[in-house]
XYZ file of C-alpha atoms in Angstrom:
430
model
C 8.980 -6.984 -16.131
C 8.277 -4.099 -18.942
C 11.579 -2.476 -19.759
C 10.621 0.392 -20.763
C 9.633 1.415 -17.196
C 12.028 -0.663 -14.739
C 15.420 0.368 -13.555
C 16.414 -2.501 -10.913
C 19.813 -2.921 -10.251
C 22.264 -1.090 -7.152
C 19.662 -0.616 -4.736
C 22.628 -0.292 -2.195
C 24.080 2.354 -4.041
C 21.002 4.438 -4.533
C 20.157 3.547 -1.017
C 23.522 5.007 -0.135
C 22.907 7.995 -1.901
C 19.237 8.750 -0.537
C 20.287 8.385 3.012
C 23.396 10.732 2.365
C 21.158 13.453 0.678
C 18.508 13.223 3.575
C 21.015 13.388 6.593
C 22.345 16.308 4.719
C 18.921 18.153 4.452
C 18.786 17.871 8.703
C 22.067 19.366 9.211
C 22.097 21.966 6.706
C 19.815 24.212 9.173
C 22.729 23.680 11.907
C 25.309 25.105 9.651
C 23.568 27.945 7.669
C 22.214 31.024 8.690
C 18.504 31.446 9.719
C 18.159 28.489 12.265
C 14.596 26.892 11.366
C 13.679 29.469 8.882
C 14.779 26.840 5.863
C 12.742 24.039 7.480
C 9.486 26.348 7.748
C 9.528 27.221 3.916
C 10.058 23.843 3.282
C 7.113 22.935 5.374
C 4.920 25.403 4.139
C 5.763 24.780 0.331
C 5.003 20.920 1.090
C 2.141 21.857 3.073
C 0.625 23.510 0.189
C 0.494 20.513 -1.989
C -0.077 17.839 0.532
C -3.175 19.531 2.613
C -5.784 20.026 0.183
C -5.208 16.035 -0.329
C -7.025 15.848 3.318
C -9.770 18.345 3.175
C -10.494 18.685 -0.949
C -12.510 15.625 -1.946
C -16.056 15.525 -2.266
C -18.095 14.251 0.956
C -14.961 13.911 3.184
C -13.927 11.093 0.903
C -16.798 9.145 1.159
C -17.291 8.638 -2.402
C -16.366 5.852 -4.865
C -15.073 6.430 -8.031
C -17.851 7.536 -11.024
C -19.517 4.862 -13.021
C -19.960 4.944 -16.447
C -22.672 6.226 -17.958
C -23.522 3.574 -20.003
C -25.591 0.975 -18.285
C -24.117 -2.445 -17.900
C -24.162 -4.672 -20.317
C -23.182 -7.848 -18.344
C -21.173 -8.958 -15.463
C -17.728 -8.514 -15.810
C -15.770 -12.132 -14.923
C -13.578 -11.754 -12.379
C -10.606 -14.162 -11.017
C -9.677 -13.862 -7.155
C -6.420 -14.406 -6.585
C -4.991 -14.997 -3.138
C -1.456 -16.026 -2.321
C -1.485 -18.863 0.962
C 1.441 -19.815 3.059
C 0.898 -21.460 6.220
C -2.909 -19.513 6.495
C -4.592 -22.871 7.886
C -5.977 -20.595 10.505
C -8.097 -18.648 8.013
C -8.316 -19.950 4.387
C -11.363 -22.096 5.190
C -13.233 -18.656 6.544
C -11.903 -16.995 2.902
C -12.935 -19.612 0.937
C -16.661 -19.605 2.416
C -16.288 -15.466 2.384
C -15.840 -15.428 -1.431
C -18.254 -18.452 -2.570
C -21.023 -16.807 -0.564
C -20.620 -13.672 -3.293
C -23.687 -12.854 -4.932
C -22.696 -13.016 -8.374
C -23.459 -14.733 -11.249
C -22.275 -18.649 -12.041
C -19.937 -17.788 -14.308
C -18.918 -14.531 -12.924
C -16.488 -15.361 -10.506
C -13.103 -17.900 -10.246
C -11.281 -18.081 -7.483
C -7.850 -19.236 -7.573
C -5.408 -19.972 -3.907
C -1.741 -20.131 -4.697
C -0.397 -23.202 -1.688
C 2.822 -21.289 -1.427
C 4.930 -23.785 0.513
C 3.104 -23.822 3.654
C 4.055 -26.482 6.164
C 0.769 -26.065 8.751
C -1.733 -28.370 6.171
C -2.922 -25.166 4.113
C -2.564 -27.456 0.896
C -4.624 -30.320 2.221
C -6.999 -28.164 3.416
C -7.325 -26.647 0.050
C -7.266 -29.768 -1.791
C -10.411 -31.051 0.555
C -12.252 -27.889 -0.004
C -11.352 -27.345 -3.716
C -13.235 -30.777 -4.076
C -16.133 -29.453 -2.799
C -16.281 -26.669 -5.094
C -15.782 -26.714 -8.505
C -15.561 -22.754 -8.518
C -11.987 -23.050 -6.642
C -8.873 -23.994 -8.176
C -5.963 -24.675 -5.999
C -2.077 -24.340 -7.369
C 0.860 -25.709 -4.848
C 4.260 -24.386 -4.850
C 7.118 -26.115 -2.906
C 8.874 -25.189 -0.396
C 11.658 -22.244 -0.909
C 9.716 -21.552 -4.470
C 11.429 -17.939 -5.586
C 9.602 -14.455 -6.444
C 7.565 -14.404 -2.717
C 4.008 -13.879 -3.107
C 4.884 -12.267 -6.453
C 5.867 -15.281 -7.977
C 3.153 -17.308 -6.082
C 0.236 -14.600 -8.001
C 2.288 -15.401 -11.346
C 2.345 -18.644 -10.951
C -2.087 -18.175 -11.753
C -1.627 -15.841 -14.541
C -1.529 -18.293 -17.518
C -4.671 -19.651 -16.444
C -6.598 -16.837 -16.336
C -9.754 -16.016 -18.525
C -11.366 -13.062 -16.652
C -11.451 -9.529 -17.493
C -10.500 -8.287 -14.273
C -8.243 -10.067 -11.208
C -9.159 -9.049 -7.836
C -6.031 -9.607 -5.580
C -6.705 -10.471 -1.912
C -4.645 -11.696 1.588
C -5.928 -14.981 3.093
C -7.581 -13.226 6.170
C -10.021 -10.877 3.868
C -13.707 -10.840 4.112
C -16.179 -8.982 2.082
C -19.481 -8.304 1.831
C -21.969 -10.383 -0.199
C -23.312 -7.723 -2.268
C -19.543 -6.372 -3.461
C -19.567 -7.805 -6.972
C -23.212 -6.254 -7.445
C -21.740 -3.090 -6.069
C -18.433 -3.052 -8.279
C -20.308 -4.515 -11.603
C -21.075 -0.772 -13.170
C -17.852 0.147 -12.516
C -15.901 -3.248 -13.957
C -17.294 -1.723 -17.362
C -14.424 0.601 -17.821
C -11.317 -1.146 -17.840
C -9.061 1.913 -17.944
C -8.087 2.393 -14.529
C -7.389 -0.343 -11.840
C -9.432 -0.030 -8.460
C -8.351 -0.586 -4.690
C -10.929 -1.205 -1.984
C -10.756 0.739 1.088
C -9.078 -1.717 3.621
C -10.926 -1.998 7.452
C -9.541 -3.289 10.207
C -12.027 -5.922 11.547
C -9.970 -6.754 14.657
C -9.813 -2.674 15.833
C -11.504 -3.893 19.362
C -8.780 -6.113 20.144
C -6.354 -3.427 21.847
C -4.908 0.150 21.606
C -2.916 -1.243 18.587
C -5.410 -2.087 16.081
C -7.408 0.459 16.824
C -4.846 3.033 16.139
C -4.291 0.813 12.503
C -7.991 1.359 12.010
C -7.690 4.983 12.030
C -4.415 4.655 9.829
C -6.247 2.727 7.712
C -9.272 4.818 6.782
C -6.807 7.917 6.690
C -4.893 6.236 3.951
C -7.941 5.603 2.240
C -9.364 9.331 2.557
C -5.871 11.002 1.314
C -5.347 8.420 -1.459
C -8.947 9.862 -2.524
C -7.782 13.463 -1.992
C -4.889 12.674 -4.357
C -6.604 10.914 -7.435
C -8.851 14.616 -7.150
C -6.069 16.588 -7.579
C -5.043 14.439 -10.617
C -1.852 12.637 -8.383
C -1.090 9.430 -7.682
C -3.547 6.430 -6.344
C -1.970 3.658 -5.029
C -2.212 -0.069 -4.605
C -2.664 -1.676 -1.161
C -2.290 -5.480 -1.919
C -5.495 -6.473 -0.532
C -8.605 -5.820 -1.913
C -6.327 -4.439 -5.433
C -9.101 -4.858 -8.699
C -7.031 -4.672 -11.516
C -8.082 -5.312 -15.176
C -6.653 -8.192 -16.329
C -5.461 -6.955 -20.144
C -3.167 -4.037 -18.497
C -1.655 -6.745 -15.656
C -0.013 -8.634 -18.865
C 1.114 -5.911 -20.405
C 2.770 -4.292 -17.246
C 4.662 -7.841 -17.346
C 2.877 -9.322 -14.815
C 3.772 -9.027 -10.665
C 7.323 -8.141 -10.010
C 9.620 -10.931 -8.451
C 12.466 -8.912 -7.387
C 10.538 -6.491 -5.226
C 8.914 -7.273 -1.459
C 5.905 -5.360 -1.785
C 4.389 -5.954 -5.116
C 1.422 -3.806 -5.091
C 3.421 -0.835 -4.526
C 5.823 -1.715 -7.724
C 2.883 -2.515 -9.592
C 1.218 0.660 -8.713
C 4.309 2.317 -10.480
C 4.025 0.202 -13.669
C 0.719 0.344 -13.963
C 0.624 5.022 -14.031
C 3.666 4.417 -15.951
C 1.794 2.661 -18.734
C -1.450 5.019 -18.329
C -3.574 3.144 -16.326
C -4.641 5.058 -13.194
C -5.886 3.883 -9.691
C -9.015 4.483 -7.991
C -10.051 3.578 -4.389
C -13.340 2.443 -3.656
C -14.609 3.448 -0.201
C -17.682 1.462 0.289
C -17.867 -1.851 0.744
C -13.980 -1.957 1.559
C -12.037 -5.012 2.194
C -11.950 -6.249 6.200
C -8.676 -7.534 7.347
C -6.594 -8.808 10.531
C -4.087 -5.791 11.958
C -1.722 -7.305 13.433
C -2.042 -6.991 17.488
C 1.523 -6.808 18.872
C 4.597 -4.669 18.232
C 7.021 -7.274 17.520
C 4.770 -8.294 14.258
C 4.254 -3.949 13.728
C 7.647 -3.700 13.426
C 8.499 -6.492 11.018
C 5.454 -5.739 8.485
C 6.331 -2.016 8.319
C 10.388 -2.822 7.560
C 9.163 -4.349 4.848
C 6.479 -2.143 3.659
C 9.027 0.503 4.116
C 11.930 -1.099 2.257
C 9.439 -1.922 -0.590
C 8.242 1.513 -0.612
C 12.046 2.733 -1.146
C 12.325 -0.132 -3.686
C 9.749 1.719 -6.336
C 11.500 4.884 -5.999
C 14.426 3.388 -6.511
C 13.919 1.536 -10.026
C 11.994 3.433 -11.400
C 12.873 7.456 -10.588
C 14.526 7.867 -14.497
C 10.484 7.018 -15.805
C 9.226 9.130 -13.228
C 11.204 11.553 -14.319
C 10.131 11.492 -18.378
C 7.455 13.293 -19.990
C 5.089 10.050 -19.543
C 3.507 11.376 -16.739
C 1.706 14.691 -16.787
C 4.085 17.636 -14.306
C 0.965 17.492 -11.663
C 1.386 13.981 -11.183
C 5.105 14.331 -10.380
C 5.012 16.860 -8.423
C 2.360 14.244 -6.461
C 4.844 11.600 -6.155
C 7.684 13.864 -5.328
C 5.656 15.701 -2.504
C 4.802 12.241 -0.429
C 8.183 11.067 -1.704
C 9.028 13.855 0.387
C 6.498 13.518 3.366
C 6.881 9.475 3.644
C 10.715 8.933 3.307
C 12.755 11.521 2.903
C 11.709 13.742 5.909
C 12.404 11.560 8.918
C 15.311 10.713 7.556
C 15.988 15.134 7.731
C 14.555 14.330 11.270
C 17.265 12.206 11.947
C 20.312 14.783 10.686
C 18.486 17.355 12.771
C 18.889 15.663 15.997
C 22.420 14.481 15.019
C 23.031 17.917 14.424
C 21.449 19.624 17.706
C 23.874 17.384 19.349
C 26.921 17.965 17.356
C 26.419 21.264 17.439
C 25.818 20.975 21.656
C 23.104 23.578 20.932
C 20.612 20.436 21.950
C 17.605 21.976 19.748
C 16.336 20.460 16.938
C 15.489 22.875 14.005
C 13.110 20.857 11.820
C 10.261 20.780 13.665
C 7.981 22.837 11.472
C 8.287 19.648 9.409
C 7.378 17.442 11.867
C 3.882 20.060 13.364
C 2.977 20.004 9.795
C 3.020 16.655 9.283
C 0.793 16.193 12.443
C -1.120 18.969 11.402
C -1.701 17.366 8.188
C -2.542 13.760 10.370
C -4.994 15.350 12.318
C -6.802 17.323 9.091
C -7.192 14.181 7.672
C -8.855 11.877 10.670
C -11.359 14.439 11.362
C -12.530 14.426 7.547
C -13.019 10.640 8.120
C -16.941 9.752 7.575
C -18.564 8.573 10.569
C -20.653 6.314 8.660
C -18.964 3.145 6.719
C -20.093 0.124 5.722
C -17.958 -2.727 6.889
C -15.934 -3.110 10.143
C -16.507 0.349 11.584
C -14.086 2.738 11.853
C -13.173 3.916 15.848
C -14.594 7.309 16.928
C -12.085 9.702 16.177
C -12.013 12.160 18.621
C -9.821 13.370 22.153
C -7.818 10.390 22.986
C -7.777 8.506 19.747
C -6.573 11.469 18.252
C -3.295 12.083 20.610
C -2.627 7.877 20.209
C -2.827 7.886 16.913
C -0.731 10.748 16.494
C 1.944 8.973 19.043
C 1.763 6.199 16.753
C 2.403 8.182 13.098
C 5.528 8.637 14.766
C 7.130 5.465 14.930
C 7.126 5.833 11.029
C 10.458 8.393 12.016
C 11.883 4.974 13.545
C 11.569 2.537 11.254
C 12.225 4.897 7.825
C 15.375 5.588 9.116
C 16.275 1.948 10.264
C 15.293 0.058 6.724
C 17.188 3.063 5.027
C 20.612 2.484 6.597
C 20.025 -1.376 6.262
C 19.545 -0.911 2.895
C 23.214 0.336 3.086
C 24.583 -1.601 5.310
C 23.197 -5.359 4.386
C 24.701 -6.969 0.910
C 21.207 -8.242 0.113
C 17.521 -7.012 0.216
C 15.444 -7.972 3.175
C 13.595 -11.642 2.560
C 9.809 -11.249 2.156
C 8.191 -11.609 5.899
C 4.743 -12.904 5.991
C 2.511 -11.123 8.438
C 1.282 -14.434 10.789
C -2.881 -13.972 10.603
C -4.665 -15.434 13.515
C -8.876 -17.166 13.839
């Protein structure tokens, strides 16, 4: 880890301060004169910043980052990294998909880490390695430290390419991916994130709304970047200049979301992140409420960890004021607001008025979500985004509200439990 940008330790104490402050903000309108006027002012100020990220990007978010004006001098070499733990159901399909990429013979090397699998993943990978010379397999014993970050770090000393493409074991990409990206890979001053598309959106209503959520997330990311805000890595489909990754210290083994942590360190080292809309990386969405709850708890805790670990650097002169305002606005929207709503409910019950006063914040968030959904382009490469209309909009709004339960639950857990959450991998199907 680079010590300049990192302020780890004491997460439990920081979580307690964060929870207490956020809950107090929800309680204050019940004690101060003016009632909902204070939340209304907060909603307007926050909305002034976040709404343009859903409406201001050219082409409704369908454009990729601009390619360099000079002609590509050659094919950039890419090392593909995959951490695979008990992925026997999907790993062979991933290998076949990646080896079918249209590229020069020496442009692509595939590295897969068998991270202590007990379902036969390691044996299957060994057989595939014998058949394909571009596939390299590394085995880690069960219980090896560092979770996914530790598995990815085990590969770094072996890499020779200019770029590192990190994929999940269930990923699927278009054969022409590298051909499309090659002009963008001539500029190593930034990292790239492929839009994530859900390949099993037609499984059930839960996977359908997750597909919409992924599209909305990519569109908002492009809007933030267009306004000189913070683009974020999303784990699957992140493409990082190898030298920038090494300069940042590799992947942080003290976090449960390697992508969000690396986002902070890249930005602090002057490496922005751009989002590529087409072609996307396809992945499976979880198809049950229990799996979704476990997955989103991990995402929420990892998201909070990065702010607890890097907040002194985020306030430093290393970052532009406009960038800082963007980070603050989305921190308030994604993490503070759910706890404010919780404090508001407690205040309504304690005052016996039973009337929540923070509804302007909730209303603003839902309107922002609807605006972004309506701006999503209808025509995309890769798995189709479900048609966004009527019933789908209502179901997605209901789905988005579950974060109002996840964030307070996880934040309180970070305060009360003695240790951080263990990394809980998402189970992939066939």
